[in-house]
Each structure stands twice: as C-alpha cells, then as structure tokens.
Amino acid sequence: MKRVVITGAGTVNALGLNVADTLEAMREGRCGIGPLSFTDVERLTIQIGAQVHDFDETALFNRQQLSLYDRFTQFTLIAAREALAQSGLEFSGELAARSGVVLGNSGGGMTTLDENYRSVYEEGKNRVHPFVVPKLMNNAAASHVSMEFNLKGPSFTVSTACASSNHAMSQAFQMVHGGLSPVMITGGSESMLCFGGVKAWEGLRVMSKDACRPFSANRNGMVQGEGAGVFVFEEFEHARKRGAEILAEVVGFAMTSDASDIVMPSKNGAARAIAGALQDARLNPQDVGYINAHGTGTAANDKTECAAVADVFGAHADRLMMSSTKSMHGHCIGGTGAIELLACIMALRDGVVAPTIGYEEPDPECALDVVPNVAREAKVDVALSNAFAFGGLNAVLAMRRV
C-alpha cells in the first residue's frame, strides 16, 4: 500500500480567499460570521451567516464561464487553482490519465436554483437559461476541475450532507493508498446562502440568530457558512522524487452509519468512526493530540460528540485538544470538512491549534479541552477530523505530521 501525502491546499471561505489569510484568521480567533446580504434577506428569521465577501467573480471568470459556474463551482475552481499552484503539478500523458477528482457537495447549485425559481414563479418568465441543469448539478465543480487541469482518471462527487467532504477525501485517500491513482484532487464546497437555502434550513429550527458557540452551555444553534477547500493528495514516493513540499500525511479513515435517525446523532456511530480511523491508521488513542470537532453548536451534536470522544479515548480524552472552527467560518455543510482540514494541517505543520471562539459558559456534558477562544501553540503529531452528518453518516480522517 502507498503512503499518501498532501502537497497542495487551497480555499475560499468567510475567513479568507486563500489559505494564508484563512490560517491567520484561525490563529487570531477571528469570526467570519455577520449579517447576510442577498435578495429578500429581510424576509428571513435567520439573517446571519459566514458569507464570502469581496469575491468578485467577474474579475476571475469570463462571461461564458459564469454562464456555467454556480457560486459553489466558482469557489471550488479558485481553491483548486491555489492548491495546484502550491503543488507544482501539471498533468499530461500517463499522469493525467490516472489522476482524478473527488469532491464533496450537498446542495449543488442552490444559488442557481433560487435565481431560476424566482425567475419562473415570481417574475413569470417562461424560459430559463439553457445551461441551468449543467450549472446546478452536484458534479459540476468536479467536472470543471477535471477539465481545467486535464484530469482524466476517476472523477466524481460525493453527497452525504455535512460529511460530504470527509467522505470524498476518504475516497481520494483510498485511491492513492491502493495504487489506483498517483494524484487525486479532493475536498469539497458549498454555497447555500441565498433566500431559498436559508429558508429551508430555518424549518429545522436548529439555527442561531446571533452566534455559533460550540460546546458552550449557552449555545443556541448552528450558523451556516459557505466556501470551498481543495487539496492535492499524492503518493509519497511520487512527491518525494519531484521534491514537492509536503504539508501532512493522511494515514487512515473510517466511515460508519448510525442506522437510527435521520437527524439525531448517535454516540455509538460517532465512536465507531473515530475508533475505526485509529485502527485503520494503526494508531493508539494516546498518539492523538488534536481533534477538529464536528462541533455544530447544537446541543444534540455537541454532547453526543463529546461523549463519543470520551468513550474512545478514555483517560486520554482529558489530555486531548478538540476545537470547532465552525465557530469562525460557520457550518459550510458539504464543504465544511475540507475547510476544517486546514486547521488540522496548521496544528500538525505549524504547531498552532485553532480555538473554539464564542465559548462563554462551561457545559458539564462537554467537559473536554475545547481550546476556548484563544489559539494555542502545541506540538501535535497526529490529528483527527470528525464529520457526523444528517442521515447518520459519519466519516473521520486521521493525519500525521511529516
């Protein structure tokens, strides 16, 4: 089996339009959540989110491209360009034939749907643009990344709600690990911050009106965000031979299903995923120094996740650092695990653990070290990234410092 390393990273999210700015914001504990700005936002009960501002798509893409690229695809392509530029890879010949793309996404082209429903039902128009279907389909971002970078190997999209990115990156890891592909572009994206997208989430009654405060006793719900995270997963010897800079090594993963409830999480399902990732990576619980938590800021998720971590790690749970960066960049649904992987890389590579901001009151049911409010310098050899999605679908990635 092949070792798998990360040789490139890119992002667009509410904290920054690139990796450097995003990591700086995480180190500073800066919040990207604020008032939403789009058509009919005043009709919503929830009017805050981690929206990407100062993103001028007309400066990044031409008119023909914009007719094909929903906002989630735009984010993905910009993040992919950054990741590929850092990796130094170009694809041709055998490398192009065997390399591919696996991305996570949940809502697809929600902005495109919202705009065209408005056009037909509110404005009474009888026609929509001929590219509406290829623009809104969930696999649009993966397809456009494959076309822009000449990636002719396995390319597809994984859609498992909030675990989409972690499931996608797990599949990419497995392909490189098993020798199917030498390089895979992976991660995920989401852009559901439009009237229809937020209105649908309002119906679940899990959204906060003021802030995301994971693990804090006074938390009152999640806050939605948007953005993309894209990475280059590469076979270690391939990367070493070309002298590539290695950001971290991916060493294991696990996926489980709760098989119990469509929205309520299961401690057992989460614990099995965490334990499975450790087993796949051949790690002991005491090897882990940091966990990037799913940490949505809802009572059900936070308490369940903390209980699962306590079960798996036992006494070592009290020595772990576990933070939720959703407190800063919001819950980016299908793209959230990819953006959160940046925090894991920062912990492993830079020795800086991102904080859980907005933490105000200790919760006895979340009595772990959640790195409250202020980033922490610490040597971290192994990090886990948790994702526990609606539908009871769980995916955990394990990474190691190189």
XYZ file of C-alpha atoms in Angstrom:
402
model
C 0.000 0.000 0.000
C 1.174 3.528 -0.831
C 1.721 6.359 1.627
C -0.476 9.386 0.935
C 0.659 12.970 1.493
C -0.847 16.406 0.934
C 1.217 18.592 -1.393
C -1.186 21.447 -2.061
C -4.050 23.287 -0.365
C -6.476 25.980 -1.441
C -9.559 27.628 -0.019
C -12.212 30.295 -0.309
C -14.321 30.936 2.797
C -15.586 33.704 5.055
C -12.238 33.919 6.873
C -10.138 34.396 3.755
C -9.930 33.996 -0.006
C -6.800 31.849 0.298
C -5.056 29.539 2.739
C -2.673 32.102 4.240
C -5.444 34.545 5.158
C -7.653 31.739 6.486
C -4.949 30.358 8.779
C -4.107 33.843 10.026
C -7.778 34.347 10.929
C -7.853 30.997 12.717
C -4.724 31.879 14.686
C -6.283 35.183 15.696
C -9.642 33.628 16.564
C -11.359 35.950 14.117
C -15.058 35.473 13.405
C -16.309 35.378 9.814
C -19.965 35.361 10.824
C -22.006 38.508 10.214
C -25.147 39.938 8.579
C -26.212 38.217 5.361
C -26.546 40.185 2.160
C -28.743 38.899 -0.694
C -32.192 39.367 -2.203
C -35.095 39.149 0.285
C -32.859 38.552 3.304
C -35.213 40.784 5.321
C -37.928 38.116 4.945
C -35.829 35.577 6.840
C -35.902 34.859 10.555
C -32.196 33.965 10.399
C -30.196 36.852 8.968
C -26.611 35.933 9.905
C -24.108 33.599 8.285
C -20.472 33.178 7.339
C -20.815 34.672 3.878
C -17.877 35.137 1.496
C -17.469 38.838 0.782
C -15.088 40.722 -1.542
C -15.312 37.850 -4.033
C -15.559 39.425 -7.487
C -16.449 36.606 -9.855
C -16.390 38.919 -12.880
C -12.689 39.554 -12.285
C -11.964 35.823 -12.032
C -14.111 34.325 -14.794
C -15.314 35.463 -18.214
C -18.969 35.785 -19.225
C -19.117 32.379 -20.890
C -17.650 30.694 -17.817
C -20.082 32.454 -15.480
C -22.985 31.075 -17.516
C -21.763 27.609 -16.471
C -20.371 28.195 -12.972
C -22.655 28.368 -9.960
C -21.133 30.058 -6.921
C -20.078 26.707 -5.387
C -18.210 25.858 -8.594
C -16.519 29.253 -8.627
C -15.264 28.729 -5.084
C -14.004 25.260 -5.990
C -12.071 26.369 -9.043
C -10.313 29.206 -7.228
C -9.383 26.875 -4.349
C -8.199 24.229 -6.817
C -6.013 26.740 -8.630
C -4.338 27.668 -5.359
C -3.809 24.028 -4.384
C -2.387 23.014 -7.761
C -0.136 26.084 -7.885
C 1.339 25.154 -4.493
C 1.824 21.528 -5.526
C 3.671 22.467 -8.723
C 1.968 19.642 -10.625
C 0.959 19.728 -14.270
C -0.997 16.875 -15.825
C -0.227 15.236 -19.143
C 0.347 11.748 -20.522
C 0.130 8.864 -18.043
C -0.120 11.168 -15.017
C -3.196 12.882 -16.494
C -4.750 9.559 -17.495
C -4.571 8.152 -13.967
C -5.211 11.270 -11.824
C -8.685 12.478 -10.966
C -11.050 14.485 -8.784
C -13.314 13.514 -5.878
C -15.210 16.385 -4.289
C -17.915 16.656 -1.647
C -21.043 18.756 -2.047
C -24.526 18.648 -0.557
C -26.757 21.348 -2.025
C -25.409 21.631 -5.560
C -26.165 24.868 -7.379
C -28.563 26.244 -4.779
C -27.993 29.831 -5.902
C -28.820 28.871 -9.488
C -31.975 27.076 -8.334
C -33.044 30.053 -6.246
C -32.499 32.529 -9.074
C -34.373 30.441 -11.629
C -37.308 29.575 -9.381
C -37.629 33.300 -8.751
C -37.465 33.982 -12.493
C -40.196 31.475 -13.358
C -42.569 31.727 -10.391
C -42.159 35.336 -9.256
C -41.292 37.137 -12.489
C -43.470 34.920 -14.675
C -40.808 34.127 -17.272
C -41.423 31.097 -19.466
C -37.813 30.261 -20.249
C -34.621 29.698 -18.303
C -31.021 29.689 -19.496
C -30.134 26.509 -21.444
C -27.217 25.836 -19.073
C -29.280 25.760 -15.863
C -29.015 21.970 -15.490
C -25.225 21.685 -16.024
C -24.767 24.717 -13.789
C -26.731 23.395 -10.812
C -25.783 19.682 -10.888
C -23.802 18.472 -7.863
C -20.952 17.146 -10.009
C -20.431 20.450 -11.850
C -17.464 21.528 -9.726
C -15.692 18.164 -10.049
C -16.253 18.149 -13.788
C -14.925 21.673 -14.292
C -11.848 20.957 -12.152
C -11.145 17.856 -14.255
C -11.455 19.891 -17.456
C -9.349 22.834 -16.301
C -6.452 20.661 -15.134
C -6.675 17.801 -17.680
C -7.525 15.143 -15.109
C -8.735 12.055 -16.975
C -8.827 9.462 -14.179
C -11.635 8.728 -11.689
C -13.697 11.870 -11.109
C -16.981 12.139 -9.224
C -18.891 13.900 -6.452
C -19.893 12.540 -3.046
C -23.057 13.894 -1.437
C -23.550 12.895 2.197
C -24.765 16.144 3.732
C -22.308 17.525 6.309
C -19.874 14.605 5.856
C -19.554 15.037 2.075
C -16.012 16.440 2.092
C -14.681 13.872 4.543
C -16.247 11.046 2.556
C -14.779 12.492 -0.651
C -11.301 12.870 0.846
C -11.536 9.333 2.240
C -12.238 8.029 -1.254
C -9.340 10.025 -2.692
C -7.070 8.697 0.039
C -8.125 5.136 -0.714
C -7.443 5.535 -4.440
C -3.908 6.813 -3.900
C -3.270 4.431 -0.992
C -4.319 1.447 -3.085
C -2.268 2.459 -6.136
C -5.223 3.245 -8.412
C -4.127 6.874 -8.878
C -0.841 8.663 -8.139
C -2.600 12.005 -7.540
C -6.151 12.949 -6.613
C -7.611 16.428 -6.263
C -10.100 16.354 -3.409
C -12.039 18.371 -0.855
C -15.440 19.984 -1.150
C -17.517 23.102 -1.481
C -20.912 24.600 -0.726
C -22.886 27.773 -1.329
C -26.396 27.676 0.110
C -26.527 31.251 1.418
C -29.437 32.504 -0.629
C -33.072 33.097 0.289
C -34.293 29.596 -0.556
C -31.303 27.892 1.020
C -31.564 29.658 4.363
C -35.384 29.489 4.398
C -35.191 25.697 4.081
C -32.731 25.451 6.983
C -34.927 27.710 9.104
C -37.556 24.986 9.022
C -35.307 22.643 11.015
C -35.198 25.094 13.951
C -31.519 24.399 14.599
C -30.163 27.807 13.543
C -28.824 30.514 15.836
C -29.908 34.113 15.359
C -26.784 35.616 16.886
C -23.632 33.435 17.046
C -22.142 29.949 16.829
C -20.960 28.850 20.295
C -19.961 25.157 20.146
C -19.623 23.354 23.478
C -20.647 26.444 25.460
C -23.580 25.883 27.836
C -25.423 28.888 26.377
C -25.154 27.782 22.736
C -28.358 28.098 20.756
C -27.715 26.529 17.362
C -25.577 26.383 14.259
C -24.693 29.148 11.807
C -24.410 28.368 8.141
C -21.372 29.317 6.065
C -20.142 28.857 2.514
C -16.872 28.187 0.749
C -14.504 25.527 -0.536
C -11.395 23.638 0.482
C -9.345 21.723 -2.097
C -6.242 19.562 -1.605
C -3.731 17.598 -3.619
C -3.433 14.040 -2.298
C -0.295 12.480 -3.742
C 1.568 9.211 -3.435
C 4.566 9.822 -1.157
C 7.306 8.466 -3.442
C 5.886 10.403 -6.385
C 6.003 13.584 -4.306
C 9.467 12.843 -2.900
C 11.027 12.177 -6.301
C 9.932 15.542 -7.644
C 10.976 17.381 -4.488
C 7.473 18.509 -3.518
C 6.774 20.289 -0.252
C 4.705 18.001 1.984
C 2.105 19.614 4.243
C 0.976 16.486 6.121
C 0.413 12.764 5.676
C -3.044 11.176 5.582
C -2.764 7.881 7.436
C -6.276 6.489 7.872
C -10.025 6.906 7.771
C -13.264 5.240 8.766
C -16.900 5.576 7.786
C -19.951 4.376 9.731
C -23.725 4.669 9.626
C -25.896 5.221 12.700
C -28.839 3.462 11.034
C -31.129 5.025 13.640
C -32.450 8.540 12.949
C -32.385 10.969 10.024
C -31.346 13.999 12.119
C -30.425 12.900 15.665
C -26.781 11.778 16.024
C -25.712 8.540 17.670
C -22.851 8.312 20.156
C -22.169 4.751 19.084
C -21.956 5.623 15.384
C -19.579 8.515 16.030
C -17.425 6.458 18.390
C -17.138 3.602 15.903
C -15.971 6.034 13.210
C -13.319 7.569 15.479
C -12.094 4.178 16.678
C -12.119 2.860 13.117
C -9.936 5.702 11.872
C -7.407 4.992 14.621
C -7.409 1.308 13.750
C -7.009 1.962 10.022
C -4.085 4.307 10.737
C -2.572 1.828 13.233
C -2.574 4.467 15.919
C -3.120 4.250 19.648
C -5.562 6.693 21.273
C -2.703 8.380 23.163
C -0.994 9.220 19.837
C -3.676 11.813 19.025
C -3.052 15.380 20.115
C -5.818 17.320 18.360
C -9.303 16.701 17.032
C -11.093 19.126 14.769
C -14.610 18.510 16.038
C -17.799 18.418 14.034
C -18.934 20.872 16.730
C -22.013 22.487 15.195
C -23.175 24.408 18.244
C -26.375 22.383 18.665
C -26.947 20.635 21.978
C -27.565 17.236 20.388
C -24.375 17.245 18.308
C -22.015 18.753 20.888
C -22.997 16.428 23.735
C -23.008 13.333 21.528
C -19.599 14.102 20.061
C -18.006 14.761 23.449
C -19.459 11.510 24.812
C -18.121 9.580 21.805
C -14.630 11.064 22.237
C -14.676 10.233 25.951
C -15.676 6.646 25.174
C -12.939 6.090 22.591
C -10.078 7.873 24.334
C -10.828 7.114 27.965
C -8.441 8.914 30.330
C -6.550 10.385 27.355
C -9.658 12.419 26.452
C -8.710 14.853 29.234
C -5.333 15.463 27.568
C -6.699 15.994 24.068
C -7.303 19.361 22.445
C -10.581 19.484 20.495
C -11.884 22.627 18.841
C -14.670 23.583 16.476
C -13.619 26.058 13.806
C -17.270 26.308 12.718
C -17.414 28.962 15.417
C -15.387 31.103 12.992
C -16.210 30.011 9.417
C -19.696 28.658 10.028
C -21.080 25.290 9.013
C -20.270 25.005 5.321
C -22.324 21.789 5.016
C -20.856 19.702 2.168
C -17.664 21.761 2.100
C -17.105 22.073 5.824
C -14.796 19.086 6.363
C -12.437 20.360 3.677
C -12.144 23.820 5.212
C -11.656 22.239 8.634
C -8.811 20.082 7.328
C -6.817 23.316 7.066
C -6.948 23.609 10.850
C -5.577 20.077 11.176
C -2.711 20.904 8.811
C -1.976 24.082 10.787
C -1.837 22.094 14.045
C 0.497 19.474 12.566
C 2.734 21.712 10.495
C 2.814 24.980 12.407
C 2.103 23.795 15.940
C -0.877 26.132 16.276
C -4.259 24.787 17.390
C -7.238 26.844 16.240
C -9.648 27.872 19.021
C -13.359 27.398 19.599
C -14.456 31.016 19.755
C -17.687 32.252 21.363
C -17.155 29.929 24.318
C -18.765 31.593 27.340
C -20.070 29.019 29.834
C -18.705 25.552 30.716
C -21.049 22.654 29.994
C -20.616 19.600 32.285
C -21.648 17.379 29.355
C -18.858 18.830 27.198
C -16.090 18.746 29.795
C -13.161 18.420 27.384
C -10.388 20.846 26.450
C -12.135 22.695 23.620
C -9.347 25.319 23.274
C -11.693 28.130 24.282
C -11.448 31.477 22.494
C -7.650 31.700 22.063
C -5.402 29.689 19.724
C -2.732 27.592 21.398
C 0.830 26.708 20.485
C 1.459 22.985 20.903
C 3.344 20.188 19.226
C 0.821 17.908 17.528
C 1.938 14.655 15.912
C -1.487 13.243 14.991
C -4.801 14.979 14.296
C -8.297 13.724 13.550
C -11.038 15.469 11.601
C -14.609 14.492 12.564
C -17.702 14.764 10.378
C -21.088 13.489 11.567
C -23.884 14.193 9.100
C -27.669 14.190 8.918
C -28.748 10.726 7.898
C -26.398 9.266 10.492
C -23.420 9.213 8.132
C -20.037 9.547 9.827
C -16.540 9.991 8.379
C -13.292 10.544 10.296
C -9.851 11.238 8.786
C -6.518 10.702 10.561
C -3.435 12.757 9.687
C 0.177 12.772 10.836
C 2.941 15.357 10.961
C 5.743 14.790 8.442
